mmCIF file of C-alpha atoms in Angstrom:
data_model
loop_
_atom_site.group_PDB
_atom_site.id
_atom_site.type_symbol
_atom_site.label_atom_id
_atom_site.label_comp_id
_atom_site.label_asym_id
_atom_site.label_seq_id
_atom_site.Cartn_x
_atom_site.Cartn_y
_atom_site.Cartn_z
ATOM 1 C CA MET B 1 -31.507 13.684 -2.628
ATOM 2 C CA ASP B 2 -31.890 12.651 -6.593
ATOM 3 C CA LYS B 3 -31.525 8.898 -6.891
ATOM 4 C CA GLY B 4 -30.759 9.234 -10.336
ATOM 5 C CA MET B 5 -28.367 11.764 -9.867
ATOM 6 C CA LYS B 6 -24.829 10.802 -11.590
ATOM 7 C CA ILE B 7 -22.766 10.269 -9.288
ATOM 8 C CA LEU B 8 -18.548 9.001 -10.131
ATOM 9 C CA ILE B 9 -17.030 6.375 -8.259
ATOM 10 C CA VAL B 10 -12.376 7.208 -7.275
ATOM 11 C CA ASP B 11 -10.278 3.998 -7.220
ATOM 12 C CA ASP B 12 -7.353 2.831 -8.752
ATOM 13 C CA PHE B 13 -8.898 -0.759 -7.378
ATOM 14 C CA SER B 14 -11.706 -2.274 -9.618
ATOM 15 C CA THR B 15 -13.247 -4.037 -7.369
ATOM 16 C CA MET B 16 -13.829 -1.563 -5.083
ATOM 17 C CA ARG B 17 -15.711 0.186 -6.987
ATOM 18 C CA ARG B 18 -17.940 -2.957 -7.996
ATOM 19 C CA ILE B 19 -18.242 -2.650 -4.682
ATOM 20 C CA ILE B 20 -19.147 1.309 -4.710
ATOM 21 C CA LYS B 21 -20.509 0.943 -7.005
ATOM 22 C CA ASN B 22 -22.650 -2.816 -5.912
ATOM 23 C CA LEU B 23 -23.719 -1.132 -2.832
ATOM 24 C CA LEU B 24 -24.533 2.152 -4.232
ATOM 25 C CA ARG B 25 -26.824 0.096 -6.931
ATOM 26 C CA GLU B 26 -28.636 -1.088 -3.868
ATOM 27 C CA LEU B 27 -29.462 2.030 -2.377
ATOM 28 C CA GLY B 28 -31.059 3.069 -5.338
ATOM 29 C CA PHE B 29 -28.229 4.761 -7.468
ATOM 30 C CA ASN B 30 -28.066 3.304 -10.324
ATOM 31 C CA ASN B 31 -26.881 6.422 -12.810
ATOM 32 C CA THR B 32 -22.470 5.633 -11.630
ATOM 33 C CA THR B 33 -19.037 6.013 -12.950
ATOM 34 C CA GLU B 34 -16.384 4.776 -13.362
ATOM 35 C CA ALA B 35 -12.838 6.030 -13.151
ATOM 36 C CA ASP B 36 -9.700 5.072 -12.010
ATOM 37 C CA ASP B 37 -7.403 7.489 -9.504
ATOM 38 C CA GLY B 38 -7.579 11.212 -9.785
ATOM 39 C CA SER B 39 -5.938 12.141 -13.028
ATOM 40 C CA THR B 40 -8.876 10.164 -15.382
ATOM 41 C CA ALA B 41 -11.694 11.941 -12.985
ATOM 42 C CA LEU B 42 -10.464 15.240 -13.124
ATOM 43 C CA PRO B 43 -11.822 15.616 -16.932
ATOM 44 C CA MET B 44 -14.225 13.792 -16.874
ATOM 45 C CA LEU B 45 -15.664 15.601 -13.820
ATOM 46 C CA LYS B 46 -14.965 18.795 -16.243
ATOM 47 C CA ASN B 47 -16.795 17.979 -18.912
ATOM 48 C CA GLY B 48 -19.937 15.929 -16.895
ATOM 49 C CA SER B 49 -22.496 17.442 -15.356
ATOM 50 C CA PHE B 50 -21.470 15.240 -12.424
ATOM 51 C CA ASP B 51 -23.942 15.205 -8.779
ATOM 52 C CA PHE B 52 -21.226 13.288 -6.272
ATOM 53 C CA VAL B 53 -18.202 12.016 -6.112
ATOM 54 C CA VAL B 54 -16.797 9.298 -4.338
ATOM 55 C CA THR B 55 -13.058 8.641 -4.031
ATOM 56 C CA ASP B 56 -10.477 6.745 -2.553
ATOM 57 C CA TRP B 57 -7.642 8.432 -0.850
ATOM 58 C CA ASN B 58 -4.518 6.087 -1.839
ATOM 59 C CA MET B 59 -4.287 6.165 -5.555
ATOM 60 C CA PRO B 60 -1.253 6.634 -8.290
ATOM 61 C CA ASN B 61 -0.589 9.282 -10.677
ATOM 62 C CA MET B 62 -3.262 11.925 -8.369
ATOM 63 C CA GLU B 63 -4.529 10.754 -5.780
ATOM 64 C CA GLY B 64 -8.355 11.891 -3.524
ATOM 65 C CA ILE B 65 -7.144 14.292 -1.389
ATOM 66 C CA ALA B 66 -5.368 16.196 -4.728
ATOM 67 C CA LEU B 67 -8.678 15.021 -6.700
ATOM 68 C CA LEU B 68 -10.159 16.895 -3.526
ATOM 69 C CA ARG B 69 -7.723 20.173 -3.720
ATOM 70 C CA ALA B 70 -8.027 20.780 -7.699
ATOM 71 C CA ILE B 71 -12.122 20.422 -7.146
ATOM 72 C CA ARG B 72 -12.035 22.774 -4.207
ATOM 73 C CA ALA B 73 -10.187 25.017 -6.182
ATOM 74 C CA ASP B 74 -12.773 24.779 -9.812
ATOM 75 C CA PRO B 75 -14.415 27.379 -10.223
ATOM 76 C CA ALA B 76 -17.365 24.569 -11.413
ATOM 77 C CA LEU B 77 -16.742 21.762 -9.675
ATOM 78 C CA GLN B 78 -15.602 23.628 -6.631
ATOM 79 C CA LYS B 79 -19.866 22.668 -4.770
ATOM 80 C CA LEU B 80 -19.658 19.519 -5.570
ATOM 81 C CA PRO B 81 -19.913 16.960 -2.965
ATOM 82 C CA VAL B 82 -17.329 14.704 -2.180
ATOM 83 C CA LEU B 83 -17.200 11.603 0.039
ATOM 84 C CA MET B 84 -14.147 9.765 0.775
ATOM 85 C CA VAL B 85 -13.008 5.686 1.123
ATOM 86 C CA THR B 86 -10.686 5.409 2.362
ATOM 87 C CA ALA B 87 -8.018 2.990 3.793
ATOM 88 C CA GLU B 88 -6.250 5.868 5.610
ATOM 89 C CA ALA B 89 -6.662 6.272 9.123
ATOM 90 C CA LYS B 90 -4.162 8.693 10.297
ATOM 91 C CA ARG B 91 -5.976 11.727 12.307
ATOM 92 C CA GLU B 92 -3.552 14.372 10.414
ATOM 93 C CA GLN B 93 -4.835 12.405 6.883
ATOM 94 C CA ILE B 94 -8.464 13.000 8.298
ATOM 95 C CA ILE B 95 -8.345 16.349 9.472
ATOM 96 C CA GLU B 96 -6.821 17.667 6.198
ATOM 97 C CA ALA B 97 -9.556 16.538 3.864
ATOM 98 C CA ALA B 98 -11.897 18.168 6.306
ATOM 99 C CA GLU B 99 -9.754 21.281 6.384
ATOM 100 C CA ALA B 100 -9.530 20.418 2.195
ATOM 101 C CA GLY B 101 -12.932 20.404 2.173
ATOM 102 C CA VAL B 102 -13.938 16.877 2.536
ATOM 103 C CA ASN B 103 -18.068 16.288 2.356
ATOM 104 C CA GLY B 104 -17.769 12.473 4.626
ATOM 105 C CA TYR B 105 -14.415 10.288 5.488
ATOM 106 C CA ILE B 106 -14.789 6.273 5.918
ATOM 107 C CA VAL B 107 -12.679 4.777 6.511
ATOM 108 C CA LYS B 108 -11.844 0.756 5.201
ATOM 109 C CA PRO B 109 -13.400 -1.195 5.816
ATOM 110 C CA PHE B 110 -16.559 -0.750 5.981
ATOM 111 C CA THR B 111 -20.318 -1.954 5.707
ATOM 112 C CA ALA B 112 -23.174 -0.887 3.572
ATOM 113 C CA GLU B 113 -24.487 -0.002 6.399
ATOM 114 C CA THR B 114 -22.459 2.966 7.335
ATOM 115 C CA LEU B 115 -21.706 4.169 3.416
ATOM 116 C CA LYS B 116 -25.883 5.116 3.242
ATOM 117 C CA GLU B 117 -25.095 7.128 6.666
ATOM 118 C CA LYS B 118 -22.495 9.020 5.269
ATOM 119 C CA ILE B 119 -24.543 9.645 1.669
ATOM 120 C CA ASP B 120 -27.478 10.634 3.685
ATOM 121 C CA LYS B 121 -26.123 12.957 6.256
ATOM 122 C CA ILE B 122 -24.215 14.644 3.240
ATOM 123 C CA PHE B 123 -27.328 15.613 1.331
ATOM 124 C CA GLU B 124 -29.411 15.603 4.491
ATOM 125 C CA ARG B 125 -27.015 19.481 5.150
ATOM 126 C CA LEU B 126 -27.009 20.259 1.636
ATOM 127 C CA GLU B 127 -30.415 20.683 1.602
ATOM 128 C CA SER B 128 -30.554 21.932 4.373
ATOM 129 C CA MET E 1 53.648 15.130 -3.952
ATOM 130 C CA ALA E 2 58.227 15.703 -3.417
ATOM 131 C CA THR E 3 59.329 18.664 -4.994
ATOM 132 C CA THR E 4 61.419 18.413 -8.342
ATOM 133 C CA THR E 5 64.846 19.093 -6.302
ATOM 134 C CA GLN E 6 63.782 16.887 -4.101
ATOM 135 C CA ARG E 7 63.461 14.625 -5.920
ATOM 136 C CA GLU E 8 66.818 15.248 -7.442
ATOM 137 C CA GLU E 9 67.752 14.556 -3.694
ATOM 138 C CA GLU E 10 66.503 11.455 -3.496
ATOM 139 C CA ARG E 11 68.037 10.535 -6.922
ATOM 140 C CA GLN E 12 71.501 11.440 -5.846
ATOM 141 C CA ALA E 13 71.408 9.212 -2.229
ATOM 142 C CA GLN E 14 69.964 6.133 -4.445
ATOM 143 C CA LEU E 15 73.023 6.524 -7.241
ATOM 144 C CA GLU E 16 75.446 7.476 -3.637
ATOM 145 C CA LEU E 17 74.387 4.187 -2.577
ATOM 146 C CA ALA E 18 73.870 1.470 -4.737
ATOM 147 C CA ARG E 19 77.847 2.946 -5.876
ATOM 148 C CA LEU E 20 77.959 1.532 -2.069
ATOM 149 C CA LEU E 21 76.191 -1.476 -2.960
ATOM 150 C CA VAL E 22 78.558 -2.394 -5.897
ATOM 151 C CA GLU E 23 82.275 -1.460 -3.837
ATOM 152 C CA GLN E 24 80.660 -3.944 -0.652
ATOM 153 C CA LEU E 25 79.859 -6.823 -3.162
ATOM 154 C CA GLN E 26 83.257 -7.103 -4.935
ATOM 155 C CA ARG E 27 84.601 -6.329 -1.544
ATOM 156 C CA GLY E 28 82.283 -9.468 -0.303
ATOM 157 C CA ASP E 29 80.645 -7.775 2.949
ATOM 158 C CA ASP E 30 77.535 -9.637 2.868
ATOM 159 C CA GLU E 31 77.036 -7.919 6.332
ATOM 160 C CA ALA E 32 77.095 -4.470 4.807
ATOM 161 C CA VAL E 33 75.851 -5.580 1.644
ATOM 162 C CA GLU E 34 72.720 -6.285 3.396
ATOM 163 C CA ILE E 35 71.686 -2.917 4.845
ATOM 164 C CA THR E 36 72.882 -0.685 1.725
ATOM 165 C CA ILE E 37 70.060 -2.595 0.376
ATOM 166 C CA HIS E 38 67.707 -1.969 2.657
ATOM 167 C CA ARG E 39 68.174 1.100 3.046
ATOM 168 C CA LEU E 40 67.724 0.904 -1.034
ATOM 169 C CA SER E 41 63.767 0.295 -0.255
ATOM 170 C CA ALA E 42 63.330 2.239 2.518
ATOM 171 C CA PRO E 43 61.884 4.553 0.067
ATOM 172 C CA PHE E 44 59.250 2.555 -1.701
ATOM 173 C CA GLU E 45 58.208 0.776 1.991
ATOM 174 C CA ARG E 46 57.231 4.604 2.626
ATOM 175 C CA GLU E 47 55.725 5.302 -0.110
ATOM 176 C CA LEU E 48 53.727 1.404 0.317
ATOM 177 C CA PHE E 49 52.790 1.684 3.667
ATOM 178 C CA ALA E 50 51.826 5.813 2.704
ATOM 179 C CA GLU E 51 49.575 4.165 -0.043
ATOM 180 C CA LEU E 52 48.368 1.705 2.454
ATOM 181 C CA GLY E 53 47.252 3.794 4.722
ATOM 182 C CA LYS E 54 45.165 5.849 2.413
ATOM 183 C CA LEU E 55 43.411 3.278 1.162
ATOM 184 C CA THR E 56 42.700 1.886 4.908
ATOM 185 C CA ARG E 57 41.679 5.839 4.967
ATOM 186 C CA ASP E 58 39.439 5.785 2.902
ATOM 187 C CA LEU E 59 37.379 2.185 3.198
ATOM 188 C CA HIS E 60 36.956 3.185 6.876
ATOM 189 C CA GLU E 61 35.704 6.600 6.152
ATOM 190 C CA ALA E 62 33.113 5.237 3.405
ATOM 191 C CA LEU E 63 32.390 1.878 5.398
ATOM 192 C CA LYS E 64 31.255 4.815 8.437
ATOM 193 C CA GLY E 65 28.968 6.842 5.652
ATOM 194 C CA PHE E 66 27.606 3.791 4.277
ATOM 195 C CA ARG E 67 26.583 2.615 7.897
ATOM 196 C CA GLU E 68 25.537 6.252 8.767
ATOM 197 C CA ASP E 69 23.215 6.902 6.100
ATOM 198 C CA SER E 70 22.474 3.523 4.515
ATOM 199 C CA ARG E 71 19.301 2.795 5.427
ATOM 200 C CA LEU E 72 19.913 -0.904 5.306
ATOM 201 C CA LEU E 73 20.611 -1.137 9.317
ATOM 202 C CA GLU E 74 16.729 0.364 9.544
ATOM 203 C CA ILE E 75 15.569 -1.811 6.711
ATOM 204 C CA THR E 76 16.630 -4.425 7.986
ATOM 205 C CA ARG E 77 16.047 -3.810 12.151
ATOM 206 C CA ASP E 78 12.957 -2.724 11.847
ATOM 207 C CA GLU E 79 11.184 -2.548 8.103
ATOM 208 C CA ILE E 80 12.375 -6.471 7.178
ATOM 209 C CA PRO E 81 10.102 -8.018 10.931
ATOM 210 C CA ASP E 82 6.583 -4.949 9.965
ATOM 211 C CA ALA E 83 7.239 -6.797 6.287
ATOM 212 C CA LYS E 84 6.514 -10.057 7.281
ATOM 213 C CA GLU E 85 3.603 -8.864 10.221
ATOM 214 C CA ARG E 86 1.792 -7.297 7.093
ATOM 215 C CA LEU E 87 2.261 -9.970 4.756
ATOM 216 C CA ASN E 88 1.145 -12.843 7.617
ATOM 217 C CA TYR E 89 -1.813 -10.211 8.026
ATOM 218 C CA VAL E 90 -2.591 -10.245 4.061
ATOM 219 C CA ILE E 91 -2.720 -14.244 5.234
ATOM 220 C CA THR E 92 -4.414 -13.083 7.729
ATOM 221 C CA MET E 93 -7.145 -11.413 5.999
ATOM 222 C CA THR E 94 -7.653 -13.762 3.319
ATOM 223 C CA GLU E 95 -8.212 -16.249 5.143
ATOM 224 C CA GLN E 96 -11.345 -14.636 6.484
ATOM 225 C CA ALA E 97 -12.680 -12.726 3.481
ATOM 226 C CA THR E 98 -12.399 -16.271 2.861
ATOM 227 C CA HIS E 99 -14.656 -17.786 5.297
ATOM 228 C CA ARG E 100 -16.749 -14.805 5.172
ATOM 229 C CA THR E 101 -17.431 -16.228 1.227
ATOM 230 C CA LEU E 102 -18.438 -19.775 2.570
ATOM 231 C CA ASN E 103 -20.262 -18.939 5.190
ATOM 232 C CA ALA E 104 -22.221 -16.924 3.460
ATOM 233 C CA VAL E 105 -22.616 -19.668 0.400
ATOM 234 C CA ASP E 106 -23.707 -22.530 3.250
ATOM 235 C CA ALA E 107 -26.390 -20.930 5.120
ATOM 236 C CA GLY E 108 -27.891 -19.860 1.324
ATOM 237 C CA LEU E 109 -27.797 -22.982 -0.037
ATOM 238 C CA PRO E 110 -30.077 -24.297 1.622
ATOM 239 C CA ILE E 111 -32.465 -21.729 1.366
ATOM 240 C CA ALA E 112 -32.093 -21.763 -2.210
ATOM 241 C CA GLU E 113 -32.430 -25.853 -1.733
ATOM 242 C CA GLN E 114 -35.838 -25.485 0.404
ATOM 243 C CA ILE E 115 -37.503 -23.033 -2.372
ATOM 244 C CA HIS E 116 -36.563 -24.588 -4.692
ATOM 245 C CA ALA E 117 -38.378 -28.285 -2.885
ATOM 246 C CA MET E 118 -40.912 -26.603 -1.803
ATOM 247 C CA ALA E 119 -41.975 -24.928 -5.593
ATOM 248 C CA ALA E 120 -41.596 -28.862 -7.017
ATOM 249 C CA GLU E 121 -44.121 -30.148 -4.606
ATOM 250 C CA LEU E 122 -46.017 -27.199 -5.451
ATOM 251 C CA ALA E 123 -45.666 -27.626 -9.257
ATOM 252 C CA ALA E 124 -46.678 -31.531 -9.266
ATOM 253 C CA ASN E 125 -50.353 -30.613 -6.604
ATOM 254 C CA TRP E 126 -50.942 -27.635 -9.134
ATOM 255 C CA VAL E 127 -50.325 -29.888 -12.072
ATOM 256 C CA ARG E 128 -53.597 -32.420 -10.128
ATOM 257 C CA PHE E 129 -55.578 -29.560 -9.203
ATOM 258 C CA ARG E 130 -55.282 -28.293 -12.982
ATOM 259 C CA ARG E 131 -56.178 -31.595 -13.977
ATOM 260 C CA ARG E 132 -58.811 -31.945 -11.455
ATOM 261 C CA GLU E 133 -57.418 -34.884 -9.662
ATOM 262 C CA MET E 134 -57.787 -33.039 -6.333
ATOM 263 C CA SER E 135 -60.926 -33.812 -4.059
ATOM 264 C CA VAL E 136 -61.748 -30.550 -1.515
ATOM 265 C CA ASP E 137 -59.846 -31.318 1.754
ATOM 266 C CA GLN E 138 -56.762 -31.646 -0.851
ATOM 267 C CA PHE E 139 -57.346 -27.957 -2.458
ATOM 268 C CA ARG E 140 -57.495 -27.013 1.271
ATOM 269 C CA GLN E 141 -54.678 -28.136 2.511
ATOM 270 C CA LEU E 142 -53.141 -26.437 -0.980
ATOM 271 C CA ALA E 143 -54.284 -22.956 -0.816
ATOM 272 C CA ASN E 144 -52.407 -23.917 2.865
ATOM 273 C CA ASP E 145 -49.162 -24.551 1.957
ATOM 274 C CA LEU E 146 -48.915 -21.826 -0.981
ATOM 275 C CA ASP E 147 -49.999 -19.301 1.659
ATOM 276 C CA ALA E 148 -46.573 -20.549 3.514
ATOM 277 C CA PHE E 149 -44.803 -21.014 0.670
ATOM 278 C CA PHE E 150 -44.833 -17.299 -0.203
ATOM 279 C CA ALA E 151 -44.465 -15.855 3.626
ATOM 280 C CA MET E 152 -41.565 -18.577 2.713
ATOM 281 C CA THR E 153 -40.153 -16.888 0.234
ATOM 282 C CA ASP E 154 -41.075 -13.631 0.796
ATOM 283 C CA THR E 155 -38.035 -13.660 4.364
ATOM 284 C CA GLU E 156 -35.524 -16.073 2.069
ATOM 285 C CA THR E 157 -35.020 -14.637 -0.571
ATOM 286 C CA ASP E 158 -34.445 -11.391 1.574
ATOM 287 C CA ARG E 159 -31.870 -13.042 3.445
ATOM 288 C CA LEU E 160 -30.261 -14.124 -0.010
ATOM 289 C CA ARG E 161 -29.659 -11.102 -1.156
ATOM 290 C CA SER E 162 -28.544 -10.032 2.951
ATOM 291 C CA LEU E 163 -26.067 -12.957 2.300
ATOM 292 C CA MET E 164 -25.395 -12.192 -1.328
ATOM 293 C CA SER E 165 -24.183 -8.499 -0.217
ATOM 294 C CA GLN E 166 -22.211 -10.431 2.861
ATOM 295 C CA ILE E 167 -20.004 -11.842 0.240
ATOM 296 C CA MET E 168 -19.693 -9.316 -1.913
ATOM 297 C CA MET E 169 -18.387 -6.793 1.250
ATOM 298 C CA ALA E 170 -16.146 -9.863 1.853
ATOM 299 C CA GLN E 171 -14.152 -8.744 -1.649
ATOM 300 C CA ASP E 172 -13.504 -5.522 -0.087
ATOM 301 C CA PHE E 173 -9.830 -7.417 1.115
ATOM 302 C CA GLN E 174 -8.470 -7.509 -2.536
ATOM 303 C CA ASP E 175 -8.204 -4.196 -2.112
ATOM 304 C CA LEU E 176 -6.984 -3.689 1.157
ATOM 305 C CA THR E 177 -4.455 -6.737 0.844
ATOM 306 C CA GLY E 178 -2.903 -5.159 -2.338
ATOM 307 C CA GLN E 179 -2.239 -1.741 -0.991
ATOM 308 C CA ILE E 180 -0.976 -4.145 1.752
ATOM 309 C CA ILE E 181 1.276 -6.004 -0.380
ATOM 310 C CA SER E 182 2.204 -3.031 -2.679
ATOM 311 C CA ARG E 183 4.270 -1.145 0.236
ATOM 312 C CA VAL E 184 6.480 -4.692 0.686
ATOM 313 C CA ILE E 185 7.118 -5.085 -2.775
ATOM 314 C CA ARG E 186 8.279 -0.732 -2.836
ATOM 315 C CA LEU E 187 10.809 -2.361 0.694
ATOM 316 C CA VAL E 188 12.014 -4.986 -1.282
ATOM 317 C CA GLN E 189 12.622 -2.237 -4.648
ATOM 318 C CA ASP E 190 14.165 -0.129 -1.849
ATOM 319 C CA VAL E 191 16.618 -3.392 -0.170
ATOM 320 C CA GLU E 192 17.754 -4.188 -3.334
ATOM 321 C CA GLU E 193 19.376 -0.726 -4.077
ATOM 322 C CA ASN E 194 20.453 -0.546 -0.748
ATOM 323 C CA LEU E 195 22.504 -3.778 -1.965
ATOM 324 C CA VAL E 196 23.784 -2.952 -5.150
ATOM 325 C CA GLY E 197 24.709 0.417 -3.422
ATOM 326 C CA LEU E 198 26.405 -1.521 -0.496
ATOM 327 C CA VAL E 199 28.347 -3.495 -3.744
ATOM 328 C CA ARG E 200 29.277 -1.028 -5.228
ATOM 329 C CA LEU E 201 31.136 0.305 -2.397
ATOM 330 C CA SER E 202 33.251 -3.149 -1.646
ATOM 331 C CA SER E 203 34.582 -3.048 -5.338
ATOM 332 C CA ALA E 204 36.044 0.014 -3.582
ATOM 333 C CA ARG E 205 35.255 2.434 -5.971
ATOM 334 C CA MET E 206 33.580 5.308 -3.300
ATOM 335 C CA GLU E 207 32.682 8.138 -6.446
ATOM 336 C CA ALA E 208 30.300 4.957 -7.155
ATOM 337 C CA VAL E 209 27.887 5.598 -4.324
ATOM 338 C CA LYS E 210 28.221 9.266 -3.718
ATOM 339 C CA SER E 211 27.665 10.106 -7.911
ATOM 340 C CA ALA E 212 24.577 7.689 -7.410
ATOM 341 C CA ALA E 213 20.067 9.206 -6.902
ATOM 342 C CA PRO E 214 19.312 9.700 -3.846
ATOM 343 C CA ARG E 215 17.375 6.383 -3.233
ATOM 344 C CA PRO E 216 13.868 6.240 -3.136
ATOM 345 C CA SER E 217 13.462 5.612 -0.349
ATOM 346 C CA GLU E 218 14.692 9.058 1.286
ATOM 347 C CA VAL E 219 11.944 10.717 -1.695
ATOM 348 C CA ASP E 220 9.524 8.388 0.341
ATOM 349 C CA GLU E 221 9.942 9.569 3.898
ATOM 350 C CA ALA E 222 10.581 13.286 3.405
ATOM 351 C CA VAL E 223 6.867 12.917 1.988
ATOM 352 C CA ALA E 224 6.149 10.613 4.394
ATOM 353 C CA ALA E 225 4.299 12.674 7.049
ATOM 354 C CA ILE E 226 1.370 13.706 4.392
ATOM 355 C CA GLU E 227 2.064 10.282 1.827
ATOM 356 C CA SER E 228 -0.787 7.932 2.082
ATOM 357 C CA ARG E 229 0.500 4.517 3.317
ATOM 358 C CA GLY E 230 -2.501 2.237 3.149
ATOM 359 C CA PRO E 231 -4.693 0.051 5.703
ATOM 360 C CA THR E 232 -3.167 -0.371 9.997
ATOM 361 C CA VAL E 233 -1.536 -3.175 9.931
ATOM 362 C CA PRO E 234 -1.833 -4.644 13.548
ATOM 363 C CA ASN E 235 1.897 -4.872 15.195
ATOM 364 C CA THR E 236 3.789 -3.114 13.034
ATOM 365 C CA LYS E 237 5.059 0.833 12.724
ATOM 366 C CA ASP E 238 1.650 1.487 11.794
ATOM 367 C CA VAL E 239 -0.435 1.748 15.169
ATOM 368 C CA GLN E 240 2.686 3.620 16.458
ATOM 369 C CA ALA E 241 1.416 6.901 14.174
ATOM 370 C CA ASN E 242 -2.207 8.761 15.623
ATOM 371 C CA VAL E 243 -3.959 6.441 13.476
ATOM 372 C CA VAL E 244 -8.024 6.250 13.947
ATOM 373 C CA THR E 245 -9.072 2.762 15.129
ATOM 374 C CA GLY E 246 -12.502 2.449 13.483
ATOM 375 C CA GLN E 247 -15.679 5.101 11.795
ATOM 376 C CA ASP E 248 -16.544 5.923 15.810
ATOM 377 C CA ASP E 249 -12.951 7.118 15.972
ATOM 378 C CA VAL E 250 -13.484 9.197 12.457
ATOM 379 C CA ASP E 251 -17.015 10.615 13.486
ATOM 380 C CA ASP E 252 -16.191 11.719 16.489
ATOM 381 C CA LEU E 253 -13.535 13.627 14.770
ATOM 382 C CA LEU E 254 -14.624 14.778 12.475
ATOM 383 C CA SER E 255 -17.261 16.264 14.675
ATOM 384 C CA SER E 256 -15.220 17.841 16.854
ATOM 385 C CA LEU E 257 -13.695 19.575 13.896
ATOM 386 C CA GLY E 258 -17.547 21.104 13.786
ATOM 387 C CA PHE E 259 -18.391 18.533 11.301
#
């Protein structure tokens, strides 16, 4: 796993974006960019060479699940790993995200350890 | 609606009654006058009652319709208590976040003070050493103190870093409570729109209610199955939905799906 990889953090709450950014920095990832919902994230993803997306689900304009689907539908982005960090806790939503091709799912509130564990797992699987 | 011939007949009948009334008045037959006046007014009363009956029926239908498709009942029965629980949960969450933050500050401040005090003492001794005012025994003591200081700062700054991290994580309440409050705001808007509908109805113009745009709540409910709802709040209908109770639950579900 390349610690210099380019990560996009998508959440409509700036406080949560800061928390995730800080946690990622503690884990050694310093190359992070932020977007406040799916509709701002998608053009950024299309224009920039991002390596990883951490996204919320419940956001205005374009929700995380729609962003995930848009990523999977775009030939240039479809292999991009996506980690969902959300308060959405319905089983059918988790299944929906899994079927849409999410790489990991974390429910809020979460801990720094959980974030580290899920990121490690995602890249272990991608590299194997 | 009466036809033209019916109208004509009625008019003729009224005219005859009027002539009869004039005759009876001239004759001074009070009893007969009273009966004739009553007969003269009968058609108007019939119309009035028919109109009144129609109005009553319309109002009844409108009220019934409103009750049936109104969300007001549902809102007052389920969602207002639900919203109260949500707001109470917001208070609990903000309280917990504040305590977590203050606890970390309480634990962190003595560490900072201890490091500060030890550094000041060492600095003073270091100055004495540089001025060659120190005996060999005193220097030996200083060396031991320095060893202890390095060991202490190593573990204690690590503890400070962890406390800072706890303070940072405690701020996640802003996102979670924000989502809950937004949901309650949507409910308040919903209540407002339904009350406006009720006011329109009581002005007895049913057209206004019927032509009203579909309430946003209906749209909300229609897509509720796939729509995001924000954090799960205890003691609300959130819990009745099929929700996971934590990360372990999520992991179990995903591993059952082959993750």
